Structure formats: C-alpha cells, structure tokens
Coordinates of C-alpha atoms in Angstrom, one line a residue:
M61 CA 47.5 1.6 35.8
E62 CA 44.5 1.7 32.9
I63 CA 42.9 -1.6 31.5
Q64 CA 44.2 0.1 28.4
E65 CA 48.3 -0.2 29.7
L66 CA 48.0 -3.6 30.9
K67 CA 47.0 -4.2 27.7
D68 CA 49.1 -2.7 25.6
Q69 CA 51.9 -4.0 27.9
L70 CA 50.9 -7.7 27.5
S71 CA 50.7 -7.0 23.8
E72 CA 54.7 -7.7 23.4
Y73 CA 55.1 -10.5 25.4
D74 CA 56.7 -13.4 24.2
F75 CA 53.9 -16.4 24.1
E76 CA 55.9 -18.3 22.6
N77 CA 58.3 -19.6 25.4
A78 CA 55.9 -19.0 28.0
S79 CA 56.3 -21.7 30.1
T80 CA 52.9 -23.7 31.1
K81 CA 52.5 -21.5 35.0
E82 CA 53.2 -17.9 32.7
L83 CA 50.5 -18.9 30.2
L84 CA 48.4 -19.4 33.1
L85 CA 48.9 -16.5 34.7
L86 CA 48.0 -15.3 31.5
N87 CA 44.6 -16.6 31.0
I88 CA 44.0 -15.4 34.2
V89 CA 44.8 -11.6 34.2
E90 CA 42.3 -12.6 30.0
L91 CA 39.4 -13.5 32.3
L92 CA 39.8 -10.9 35.3
I93 CA 39.7 -8.1 31.9
K94 CA 37.0 -9.6 30.9
K95 CA 35.3 -9.4 34.3
V96 CA 35.9 -5.5 35.1
E97 CA 34.8 -4.5 31.6
D98 CA 32.0 -6.1 32.1
L99 CA 31.5 -5.1 35.3
E100 CA 32.0 -1.6 33.9
E101 CA 29.4 -2.1 32.1
E102 CA 27.1 -3.3 34.3
N103 CA 28.0 -0.6 36.2
K104 CA 27.3 2.3 33.5
S105 CA 23.7 0.1 33.0
L106 CA 23.2 0.5 36.3
K107 CA 24.3 4.4 37.2
T108 CA 21.4 5.8 34.0
E109 CA 19.1 3.5 35.2
I110 CA 19.2 5.6 38.9
R111 CA 18.3 8.6 36.7
K112 CA 15.6 7.5 34.5
L113 CA 14.2 6.6 38.2
K114 CA 14.9 9.7 39.6
G115 CA 13.4 11.8 37.0
G116 CA 16.4 12.1 35.0
N117 CA 17.2 11.3 31.6
D118 CA 18.0 8.2 29.5
D119 CA 21.8 8.5 28.1
P120 CA 21.3 8.5 24.2
D121 CA 23.1 5.6 23.1
I122 CA 24.4 6.4 19.7
K123 CA 27.1 4.0 18.5
G124 CA 30.1 5.9 17.6
K125 CA 31.9 5.4 14.2
S126 CA 33.4 2.5 13.6
K127 CA 37.4 1.9 12.6
G128 CA 38.0 1.7 8.5
A129 CA 34.9 2.9 8.0
K130 CA 34.3 4.0 4.4
K131 CA 32.0 6.9 3.5
F132 CA 28.0 5.8 2.3
D133 CA 27.9 6.3 -1.3
K134 CA 23.7 5.5 -2.6
K135 CA 25.0 4.9 -5.8
N136 CA 27.7 2.1 -4.7
K137 CA 26.2 1.2 -1.9
N138 CA 25.4 -2.6 -3.4
S139 CA 28.8 -2.2 -5.7
N140 CA 30.6 -4.9 -3.7
K141 CA 27.7 -7.7 -3.8
P142 CA 28.7 -9.6 -6.2
K143 CA 25.3 -10.5 -7.9
P144 CA 24.9 -14.3 -8.7
K145 CA 25.6 -16.3 -12.2
G146 CA 23.4 -16.4 -14.7
W147 CA 21.4 -13.4 -13.0
K148 CA 19.0 -10.5 -15.3
K149 CA 16.8 -8.0 -14.6
K150 CA 12.9 -9.2 -15.7
S151 CA 10.6 -7.2 -17.1
K152 CA 7.4 -7.2 -14.1
N153 CA 5.0 -6.3 -16.7
N154 CA 4.9 -10.2 -17.9
S155 CA 3.3 -11.8 -15.2
L156 CA 0.8 -9.4 -14.4
K157 CA -2.7 -9.8 -14.3
I158 CA -4.5 -7.0 -16.7
D159 CA -8.5 -5.7 -14.5
K160 CA -9.1 -3.4 -17.5
E161 CA -7.8 -1.8 -20.6
V162 CA -8.5 1.6 -21.7
P163 CA -8.1 2.8 -25.4
L164 CA -6.8 6.5 -25.8
A165 CA -6.8 8.1 -28.8
V166 CA -5.3 11.2 -30.2
D167 CA -7.2 14.1 -30.5
K168 CA -7.8 14.2 -34.5
S169 CA -7.8 18.6 -34.3
K170 CA -4.2 18.2 -33.2
L171 CA -2.4 16.5 -35.8
P172 CA -0.6 17.9 -38.8
N173 CA -2.6 17.1 -42.0
D174 CA 0.4 14.3 -42.8
A175 CA 0.1 12.2 -39.4
V176 CA -0.1 8.7 -40.4
F177 CA -1.6 6.2 -37.3
K178 CA 1.5 3.8 -36.6
G179 CA -0.6 1.2 -33.9
T180 CA -0.8 1.6 -30.0
R181 CA 1.5 2.6 -27.4
E182 CA 1.1 0.0 -23.8
K183 CA 1.7 1.1 -20.4
I184 CA 1.1 -0.4 -17.6
I185 CA 0.0 1.4 -14.0
Q186 CA -1.1 -0.7 -11.1
G187 CA -3.0 0.3 -9.0
I188 CA -6.1 -0.9 -6.1
T189 CA -9.3 0.0 -5.5
F190 CA -10.3 0.3 -1.4
A191 CA -13.7 0.7 -0.4
R192 CA -16.4 0.2 2.0
N193 CA -19.0 -2.0 0.5
N194 CA -21.7 -2.6 2.4
V195 CA -24.9 -4.6 1.2
K196 CA -28.2 -4.0 1.8
L197 CA -30.3 -7.6 1.0
K198 CA -33.6 -7.4 0.8
I199 CA -35.0 -10.6 1.2
E200 CA -38.1 -12.0 -0.4
R201 CA -40.8 -13.7 1.8
W202 CA -43.2 -15.8 1.5
Y203 CA -46.3 -17.2 3.9
S204 CA -48.1 -20.4 3.7
P205 CA -51.0 -20.3 5.7
S206 CA -51.4 -24.1 5.1
E207 CA -48.3 -24.2 6.7
N208 CA -47.9 -22.3 8.9
K209 CA -44.0 -21.6 7.2
Y210 CA -42.1 -18.6 6.0
Y211 CA -40.0 -19.1 2.8
E212 CA -37.0 -16.3 1.9
A213 CA -34.7 -16.1 -0.7
E214 CA -31.2 -18.0 -0.4
I215 CA -28.8 -15.2 1.3
S216 CA -25.0 -16.3 -0.5
T217 CA -22.3 -17.3 1.0
N218 CA -20.5 -13.8 1.3
H219 CA -23.3 -12.9 3.6
Q220 CA -24.3 -15.2 5.7
D221 CA -23.0 -13.6 9.0
Q222 CA -22.7 -9.7 9.4
F223 CA -19.4 -8.7 8.0
S224 CA -18.5 -10.7 4.4
K225 CA -16.4 -13.2 4.2
D226 CA -14.4 -10.4 1.4
L227 CA -14.3 -8.5 4.5
Q228 CA -13.1 -11.6 7.0
A229 CA -10.6 -12.7 5.5
F230 CA -9.1 -8.8 4.6
I231 CA -9.4 -9.1 8.1
I232 CA -7.6 -12.4 9.2
M233 CA -4.6 -10.9 6.8
L234 CA -4.5 -8.1 8.0
S235 CA -3.7 -9.2 11.8
T236 CA -1.4 -12.0 10.5
K237 CA 0.5 -10.5 7.6
G238 CA 0.1 -7.2 8.6
N239 CA 0.9 -7.6 12.5
M240 CA -2.1 -4.9 12.9
G241 CA -3.2 -5.2 16.1
H242 CA -7.5 -4.5 16.8
D243 CA -7.3 -0.9 17.3
K244 CA -5.5 -0.6 14.5
I245 CA -7.1 -2.3 12.0
I246 CA -10.7 -0.7 13.0
E247 CA -8.9 2.7 12.5
L248 CA -7.8 1.8 9.4
L249 CA -11.5 0.6 8.9
E250 CA -13.0 3.2 10.0
S251 CA -11.3 5.6 7.8
I252 CA -13.7 4.3 5.1
G253 CA -16.5 4.2 7.0
A254 CA -17.1 1.2 7.9
E255 CA -17.8 0.4 11.2
I256 CA -16.4 -2.0 13.5
S257 CA -15.9 -3.3 17.4
T258 CA -13.1 -5.1 19.0
G259 CA -15.0 -8.2 20.5
Q260 CA -16.4 -8.6 16.8
I261 CA -12.8 -8.6 15.0
E262 CA -11.8 -11.0 18.2
R263 CA -14.6 -13.6 16.8
I264 CA -13.1 -13.4 13.2
L265 CA -10.0 -14.3 14.3
N266 CA -10.6 -16.7 17.2
K267 CA -13.9 -18.3 16.6
N268 CA -15.0 -21.7 14.5
N269 CA -11.6 -22.1 12.9
D270 CA -11.4 -25.6 13.0
K271 CA -11.6 -26.3 9.4
F272 CA -8.8 -24.0 9.2
H273 CA -6.4 -26.0 12.1
E274 CA -7.4 -29.7 10.6
E275 CA -6.4 -28.4 7.2
M276 CA -3.1 -27.1 8.6
N277 CA -2.3 -30.5 10.8
E278 CA -3.8 -32.6 7.9
A279 CA -0.7 -29.9 6.1
F280 CA 2.0 -30.7 8.7
E281 CA 2.0 -34.5 8.5
V282 CA 2.3 -34.7 4.7
A283 CA 5.4 -32.5 4.5
R284 CA 6.9 -33.9 7.5
D285 CA 7.1 -38.0 5.8
L286 CA 7.2 -36.2 2.2
V287 CA 10.4 -34.4 3.3
G288 CA 11.9 -37.0 6.2
F289 CA 13.4 -33.7 7.7
M290 CA 12.4 -30.8 10.0
H291 CA 13.7 -27.9 10.8
T292 CA 13.4 -26.3 14.2
D293 CA 13.7 -23.7 16.7
D294 CA 11.5 -22.1 19.8
T295 CA 11.7 -18.1 20.8
G296 CA 9.6 -17.2 23.8
A297 CA 5.9 -16.4 24.3
R298 CA 3.1 -14.9 26.8
H299 CA -0.2 -16.0 27.1
Q300 CA -2.6 -15.2 30.1
G301 CA 0.5 -13.8 31.3
D302 CA 2.9 -16.0 31.8
N303 CA 5.9 -17.2 30.0
W304 CA 5.3 -20.1 27.0
F305 CA 7.2 -21.5 24.2
T306 CA 6.7 -21.3 20.6
S307 CA 8.2 -23.5 18.1
V308 CA 8.7 -23.7 14.9
F309 CA 8.9 -27.0 12.9
C310 CA 9.5 -26.5 8.7
N311 CA 11.7 -27.5 5.8
H312 CA 10.7 -26.4 2.1
L313 CA 7.0 -27.3 2.2
C314 CA 5.8 -26.1 5.2
T315 CA 6.0 -23.8 8.2
M316 CA 4.0 -25.1 11.3
F317 CA 3.8 -22.6 14.3
K318 CA 3.1 -24.6 18.2
T319 CA 3.2 -22.6 21.4
T320 CA 3.3 -24.4 24.7
P321 CA 3.8 -24.0 28.3
R322 CA 6.6 -25.9 28.2
K323 CA 9.6 -27.1 26.3
N324 CA 10.6 -30.3 26.9
R325 CA 11.1 -33.1 25.0
L326 CA 7.6 -34.8 25.3
T327 CA 6.8 -31.3 24.2
V328 CA 8.4 -31.8 20.8
I329 CA 7.4 -35.6 20.6
Q330 CA 3.4 -34.5 21.0
N331 CA 4.2 -31.4 18.2
L332 CA 5.9 -33.5 15.9
I333 CA 2.6 -36.1 15.7
G334 CA 0.3 -32.9 15.5
R335 CA -2.0 -34.0 18.5
D336 CA -1.2 -33.4 22.9
D337 CA -3.8 -37.2 23.6
I338 CA -0.7 -39.1 23.8
E339 CA -0.7 -42.7 25.8
F340 CA 1.9 -43.8 27.8
L341 CA 3.3 -47.7 27.7
I342 CA 5.0 -49.1 30.5
D343 CA 7.1 -52.3 28.2
K344 CA 10.7 -53.7 27.3
N345 CA 10.9 -50.9 24.8
T346 CA 10.4 -48.4 27.7
I347 CA 12.7 -50.9 30.3
K348 CA 16.2 -49.7 28.0
A349 CA 15.2 -46.6 26.9
I350 CA 15.7 -45.6 30.6
K351 CA 18.2 -48.3 31.0
K352 CA 20.4 -46.4 28.3
S353 CA 19.1 -43.2 29.7
K354 CA 21.0 -43.8 32.6
V355 CA 17.8 -43.1 34.8
G356 CA 18.7 -45.2 38.0
K357 CA 18.0 -48.9 38.7
L358 CA 16.1 -48.0 41.1
Y359 CA 13.3 -46.7 38.6
E360 CA 14.5 -49.6 36.6
E361 CA 13.0 -51.9 39.1
M362 CA 10.1 -50.1 39.8
L363 CA 9.8 -49.7 35.6
S364 CA 9.9 -53.3 35.9
T365 CA 7.2 -54.5 38.0
M366 CA 4.7 -52.2 35.5
I367 CA 4.9 -53.8 32.3
G368 CA 2.1 -54.5 30.6
Q369 CA 0.2 -50.8 32.0
K370 CA -0.9 -48.2 30.2
F371 CA -1.5 -44.8 31.3
S372 CA -4.2 -42.3 28.9
S373 CA -1.6 -39.1 30.7
E374 CA 1.7 -38.0 32.0
E375 CA -0.3 -37.0 34.7
D376 CA -1.7 -40.3 35.5
L377 CA 1.7 -42.1 34.8
E378 CA 3.2 -39.3 37.2
A379 CA 1.2 -40.2 39.7
V380 CA 1.4 -43.5 39.6
I381 CA 5.9 -42.6 39.8
K382 CA 5.4 -40.2 43.0
V383 CA 3.7 -42.4 45.1
K384 CA 6.7 -44.7 45.7
Y385 CA 9.5 -42.0 45.0
P386 CA 8.0 -38.3 45.9
K387 CA 11.0 -36.7 45.6
I388 CA 11.7 -37.9 42.1
V389 CA 14.2 -35.4 40.2
E390 CA 12.3 -33.6 37.4
Q391 CA 14.7 -34.7 34.9
K392 CA 14.6 -38.5 35.9
L393 CA 10.3 -37.7 35.5
T394 CA 10.9 -36.5 32.5
Q395 CA 12.3 -39.0 30.4
I396 CA 11.1 -42.2 31.7
K397 CA 7.9 -40.5 30.3
V398 CA 9.5 -39.8 27.0
A399 CA 10.7 -43.5 27.0
A400 CA 7.2 -44.1 27.8
A401 CA 5.7 -42.4 24.8
Y402 CA 8.3 -43.5 22.4
A403 CA 6.6 -47.3 23.4
W404 CA 3.6 -46.3 23.5
L405 CA 4.2 -44.9 19.6
K406 CA 5.7 -47.7 18.9
S407 CA 3.2 -49.9 20.0
K408 CA 1.1 -48.0 16.9
G409 CA 3.1 -48.5 14.3
I410 CA 3.3 -44.3 14.9
I411 CA 6.6 -43.0 13.1
L412 CA 7.7 -39.4 14.5
I413 CA 10.2 -38.1 11.9
K414 CA 13.2 -40.0 9.8
A415 CA 15.8 -36.5 11.2
L416 CA 16.1 -33.2 13.4
I417 CA 18.2 -30.3 12.3
T418 CA 18.4 -27.9 15.4
D419 CA 20.7 -25.6 17.3
A420 CA 22.0 -28.4 19.9
A421 CA 19.2 -27.5 23.0
S422 CA 18.9 -30.3 25.3
Q423 CA 14.9 -30.7 24.2
F424 CA 16.1 -32.0 20.7
A425 CA 18.6 -34.3 21.9
S426 CA 17.4 -38.2 21.4
I427 CA 14.1 -37.4 19.9
V428 CA 14.5 -38.7 16.6
D429 CA 17.5 -41.3 14.9
I430 CA 19.3 -38.6 13.4
H431 CA 19.5 -35.9 14.8
A432 CA 21.7 -32.8 12.7
L433 CA 23.1 -29.5 14.4
C434 CA 24.0 -26.4 13.1
W435 CA 27.3 -25.6 11.8
V436 CA 26.0 -22.3 11.7
H437 CA 25.1 -22.2 15.0
E438 CA 28.7 -23.7 16.0
I439 CA 30.6 -21.3 14.7
R440 CA 29.0 -19.0 16.5
H441 CA 30.8 -20.2 19.7
Y442 CA 34.3 -19.0 18.4
T443 CA 32.9 -15.6 16.6
D444 CA 31.1 -14.7 20.1
L445 CA 34.7 -14.9 22.1
N446 CA 36.4 -11.7 22.5
P447 CA 39.8 -11.9 23.9
K448 CA 41.5 -8.8 25.7
L449 CA 45.2 -10.1 25.4
S450 CA 46.3 -9.1 21.4
Q451 CA 47.7 -12.9 21.3
F452 CA 45.1 -14.5 22.1
K453 CA 42.8 -12.3 19.2
N454 CA 45.4 -13.6 16.9
I455 CA 45.5 -17.4 18.4
L456 CA 41.7 -17.3 18.1
E457 CA 41.6 -15.8 14.6
E458 CA 43.4 -18.5 12.8
F459 CA 41.8 -21.2 14.4
T460 CA 38.1 -19.7 13.2
D461 CA 39.1 -19.4 10.0
K462 CA 40.8 -23.1 10.3
V463 CA 36.7 -23.8 11.5
Q464 CA 35.3 -21.8 8.3
L465 CA 37.4 -23.3 5.7
F466 CA 36.3 -26.7 7.3
Y467 CA 32.7 -25.8 6.6
Q468 CA 33.3 -24.9 3.1
R469 CA 34.8 -28.1 3.2
L470 CA 31.7 -29.7 3.6
K471 CA 30.0 -27.5 1.4
Q472 CA 32.0 -29.1 -1.3
Y473 CA 31.3 -32.7 0.1
Q474 CA 27.6 -32.6 0.5
E475 CA 26.8 -31.3 -3.7
N476 CA 29.7 -34.3 -4.6
P477 CA 29.6 -37.2 -1.7
K478 CA 32.1 -39.8 -1.9
K479 CA 33.2 -43.2 0.8
K480 CA 36.9 -41.9 0.6
E481 CA 36.3 -38.6 1.1
A482 CA 33.7 -38.9 3.8
K483 CA 36.6 -41.3 6.0
K484 CA 39.3 -38.0 4.9
I485 CA 36.8 -35.4 6.5
Q486 CA 36.7 -37.5 10.4
L487 CA 39.9 -37.5 10.4
E488 CA 40.1 -34.0 9.7
F489 CA 37.4 -33.2 12.0
D490 CA 38.7 -35.3 15.0
N491 CA 42.2 -33.6 13.8
L492 CA 41.4 -30.1 13.4
F493 CA 39.1 -30.3 17.3
S494 CA 41.8 -31.6 18.7
T495 CA 43.7 -28.7 19.1
K496 CA 45.2 -27.3 22.0
T497 CA 45.7 -23.4 21.8
E498 CA 47.3 -20.7 24.4
Y499 CA 43.8 -19.7 24.8
E500 CA 42.2 -22.0 27.4
A501 CA 38.1 -20.1 26.8
L502 CA 38.9 -21.0 23.2
N503 CA 40.4 -24.8 24.4
K504 CA 37.1 -25.2 26.2
V505 CA 34.5 -24.3 22.8
I506 CA 37.2 -26.4 21.0
A507 CA 36.2 -29.6 23.6
Q508 CA 32.6 -29.1 23.6
T509 CA 32.7 -29.4 19.2
K510 CA 34.3 -32.4 19.5
K511 CA 31.3 -33.7 21.3
R512 CA 29.2 -32.4 19.4
A513 CA 30.3 -34.6 16.5
E514 CA 28.0 -37.0 15.4
G515 CA 25.8 -34.2 15.0
L516 CA 27.9 -31.9 13.3
L517 CA 29.3 -34.8 10.8
V518 CA 25.6 -36.4 10.1
V519 CA 26.0 -35.3 6.1
L520 CA 28.9 -37.7 5.5
E521 CA 26.0 -40.5 5.8
H522 CA 22.7 -38.3 4.5
P523 CA 24.7 -35.1 2.2
E524 CA 20.5 -34.1 1.8
I525 CA 19.7 -33.2 4.9
P526 CA 21.2 -29.3 5.7
L527 CA 24.2 -28.1 6.8
H528 CA 22.5 -25.4 8.9
N529 CA 19.5 -24.4 10.8
N530 CA 18.8 -20.7 9.5
H531 CA 15.7 -21.8 8.1
A532 CA 14.0 -22.3 11.5
E533 CA 15.7 -19.1 12.3
Q534 CA 14.4 -17.5 9.4
Q535 CA 10.9 -18.6 10.0
I536 CA 10.7 -18.1 13.5
R537 CA 11.4 -14.4 13.1
P538 CA 7.7 -13.1 12.0
Y539 CA 6.6 -15.0 15.3
V540 CA 8.7 -12.6 17.6
I541 CA 8.0 -9.8 15.1
K542 CA 4.3 -10.2 15.8
R543 CA 5.0 -10.8 19.6
K544 CA 7.2 -7.7 20.2
I545 CA 3.4 -6.0 18.3
Q546 CA 1.3 -7.8 19.3
F547 CA 2.2 -8.9 22.7
G548 CA 0.6 -12.0 24.2
T549 CA -2.8 -14.4 24.0
R550 CA -5.4 -14.1 26.5
S551 CA -7.7 -17.4 25.3
E552 CA -7.4 -21.2 24.1
D553 CA -9.1 -19.8 21.1
G554 CA -6.9 -17.1 20.6
L555 CA -3.8 -19.2 20.8
R556 CA -4.5 -21.9 18.7
S557 CA -5.5 -19.3 15.7
R558 CA -2.5 -17.1 15.9
D559 CA -0.9 -20.3 16.1
T560 CA -2.6 -21.7 12.8
F561 CA -3.0 -18.4 10.6
M562 CA 0.9 -17.6 11.4
S563 CA 1.6 -21.6 10.2
I564 CA -1.3 -21.6 7.3
N565 CA 0.1 -17.5 6.0
M566 CA 4.0 -19.2 5.9
T567 CA 3.3 -22.2 4.2
C568 CA 1.4 -20.5 1.4
K569 CA 3.8 -17.9 1.0
K570 CA 6.1 -21.4 0.3
L571 CA 4.1 -23.4 -1.9
G572 CA 3.3 -20.0 -4.1
L573 CA -0.3 -19.4 -3.1
S574 CA -1.9 -16.6 -2.1
F575 CA -2.5 -16.1 2.2
Y576 CA -5.7 -13.5 1.2
H577 CA -7.2 -15.4 -2.2
F578 CA -6.7 -19.1 0.5
L579 CA -8.8 -17.2 3.0
R580 CA -11.4 -16.1 1.5
D581 CA -11.5 -19.4 -0.7
R582 CA -12.2 -20.8 2.3
L583 CA -14.2 -19.0 4.2
L584 CA -16.6 -18.9 0.8
G585 CA -16.6 -23.0 0.2
T586 CA -15.3 -22.6 -3.5
G587 CA -13.0 -25.3 -3.1
E588 CA -11.1 -23.6 -5.8
I589 CA -7.9 -23.7 -4.6
P590 CA -6.5 -27.7 -3.6
S591 CA -5.9 -29.0 0.2
L592 CA -2.7 -27.6 1.2
A593 CA -1.5 -30.7 1.2
E594 CA -2.8 -31.8 -2.3
V595 CA -0.4 -28.5 -3.5
M596 CA 2.4 -30.3 -1.5
R597 CA 2.2 -33.8 -3.3
T598 CA 2.0 -32.2 -6.4
K599 CA 4.7 -29.8 -6.0
M600 CA 6.7 -33.1 -4.4
T601 CA 6.1 -35.3 -7.4
V602 CA 6.3 -31.9 -10.3
T603 CA 10.1 -32.2 -9.0
A604 CA 11.0 -35.7 -8.1

C-alpha cells in the first residue's frame, strides 16, 4: 500500500469516537509517515549527491505550480494589497537639492510673430558625476640656513594620504553598504583610471579606525540607556577559518553588531556593557545567584570559602575552580562565571539594561530583569508543524487560528492597556494553552508555550515593550548577505572594523544621516555632523 492510499483511508476515520489506544496508534502512524517521507527526501538528496560526485549533472530544482495559483497580471499585481490609511503619493521633486540650474531659451527665429512670453516651465533631471580626480600638489619649500630647516606649505586634511579622504569614504561605503569585495572595488575604480591594490584597500578598511569604534560604542550605550530595551538575535560567522557568532543588539535609535567566538550568557553581558574587560567577584550576591540557578551545594560551599576574592579574567576564575573540581560541567562553570560577573557589575553600580526581546534562545535566559519573548517566533512553532493525516491538519488549523486571535488580542491591549483587562488576558492564556488535543505533536508545542508564559506576557506589565523580535531579524539580514558575498574575516582589525562600519551604516539610516557624508566628515575631521550619541539625544528630546 502506498503512503497516499494509507492517508486517504485514515482520513475517513472518526476521531470523535476513537478510544485512547486508537488515538495513540494514530499518532504513531502520523509519526511513522513523517519519518518515511523525510527518509525518502533524504534518499533523493543523497542520490543526487552521488550522481554529482560521479561527474553527472544535478537535477534542476524547478518548483511545481502551486494549487490555486492565480495567473500573474502586471497591472493588478498589487491590487490585493491594502494601501495604508491616509496614504498619498508624494512628489519626490520637493525634497531634491538642486546642484545646477540651466536656463534654456527658445530660438526666436522659430517663433511666429504673435508669440507672447509666458514664463518658464521647470523640469528636474537627476544625475551623478563619477570620475577620476587625481590631484598633483606643488608644495612650496623654503630653506633656512641659520636653522638648517625646511618650511613647506600646509597640506589639507583631504590630501594628507596617498588616497584622498573622499576616496577612502567611498571605498568604505562600497564595501559596507554595497557589499563589494576588494576585487570588485578595484575593478570599479580602474574603470575610471584610478590605481589601487588589495593591500591598500585592506588598510583603508581596517586600519586607524579607533575613532569610529569609540563613537559607535558611545552611541550604543546612549541608545541602550535612553530607550531601555534592546532586540537581539544572532547568526553564524567565519573568522580566521573558524566558526564564530555575530550578535545584533538594536532598537529604533541604534544597531550594534558584535562578533565573538562563543554565544553564551557571559558573552551577552560583555556585549551589553560594551566591554570585554569585565572582572569577577565572589560575594554574597554570587552565592545567592548560584543557589537560584541550582548549580549544586558542592560549588556553593567552595565559593563560600572564596568570598571577597576578585578575578581579573574568566580564565583566572576557571583555573581556581578546576583545581578542586577539574571535571566540572561547562554549563555549571558558565553559571558560576555569570553570577560572579553580575556581582562585580553590581559592586561597580553598572546596570545592564531594563529589558531584552529575544527568540527564547538559552543564552539570553536570566540576563536581565525583563526578558520578553517574540510572539511571531512562538507562532512559528505551530505553523512549522506539518501533520500528514487530514484530521490532525484540521485540529492544528483550528488551534493555530485561536493562537493568532489571542496575539491580536495582545496587540489591542498594547494600544490601550488596562489592569482589569490584563487579568482577563492572563486567564485566557492559561485556558488556551492548557488545551489537550488528539494530535500529540501539537500538545507538546502547546505545553512549551505555556512554560514560556512569563516572557510571552511581559506586555501586560510593560506595554511599551514590543510583542515580537522582527526588528532584530530584519537588522541582522544585511550581515547575513555580507557573509555570503564576502565570507569571513582574517584579522582582528578586519573583524572589528566590519562590525563597526556595519553598525554605523545601520545606525545612520535610523537617524536620517547619510553614511557616506558621515564617513567623509569624520575622516576630514570637519565635525559638521554631530556625534551619533548627540543626534540620538536630540531625537529623543524632540519626540518626548
């Protein structure tokens, strides 16, 4: 019997009158069908891979026509999309800056005798000048025999180096905003007669960027403290041939990228305070945190004998712990480090952040007082289920609709929060996610959602905190695209500069600044554009 025949026969089965044992068997059949289909897909993939290894061709991945697909019509491609309320098409010409005005006169010889002058008609044409601009400086030199010293004319900041600051800003923009590799940048510049090498591009992109690092770090701290919450997410990265992790921390003022070799709680703390040189203190707060984390009495007793001790690095703390417990589990070791780091931060009066919005990854747990979880990510757990039996599909569809309605309920509450309403919503959540269905895989997801109630219902106490983490996923997407095009980094300077320039680029966009003009301003040292931190403070003052 084919799988499809089995599905068709089971679709006629009456679930309502099924016994507990029958439901158990149906869930086992559902699981086995899924495994068979997964194995068939894997087998097909392996056969294709073997054929390729033998020198054969790969099968083209052509998608079949989806059921119910409508014929594409260019004229009506957006007809089903509702336009935003109050939307009106705006004239782009009103905001354009004019660089040059050219008067055009009519050839009077072509005019009839009765023609009367009626003024002018305006037409705006957008253009760009992209050309080589090599400058040869003839620098006056004067010599003083009495001082045995030469005096030369001053060289402008723009022409201090072999390449002008304008060109340096352009190269950084091409790499960061345009995702262009070194070879493509060279190819583009050579097309207009400029000459530059890979090594020279490396130096422009990666060297002498301390002022950019410092300004971005300051901006991140200001955005963190002004807004009070951050979205965060992470993705894979490659550095010096190894697998690293790039994390993004963002809100409506700022986007900050940090690439690190690990992604545990300690790394999150270091990223949030914007520094790697944190210390570790063993005190009463450390012991209290260890008890709360249930690390174990053995470790509590050991740390109790170390009260008052401070360690300048995690390696030093780890070495002391491993003298007594060399086989300590990595997870417990990290929990001790996090507790000791928190104790040191508290002793220095350093506050991390009010709240984090995440996708429930383990490294973000217990980092801050308010840990909000993403509802879009939570709903995805339900939409990712793919039941094979039609009865289970109906059950899933019905329950997913209820979850979506509850999410809309939270959105409405966020717009108009009331304490009485919050209690009702809490009760609705408990009732909805206590549901038991005939579909066992769905029951497991429902149970997991209920366990995450505290993070999913943060909005009831803090309606200012977003319900989803879409912002972080959107902000990290350009970094993923850059990784696919430019792959990884090779030097520490290159790694740090990539993070910083990507952060500045995304932050400038949020603050309404031109990334290129910002780079040029900082490289020339003109200071016409205020610091990113100052722009953020002004923006928050205006919107307050």
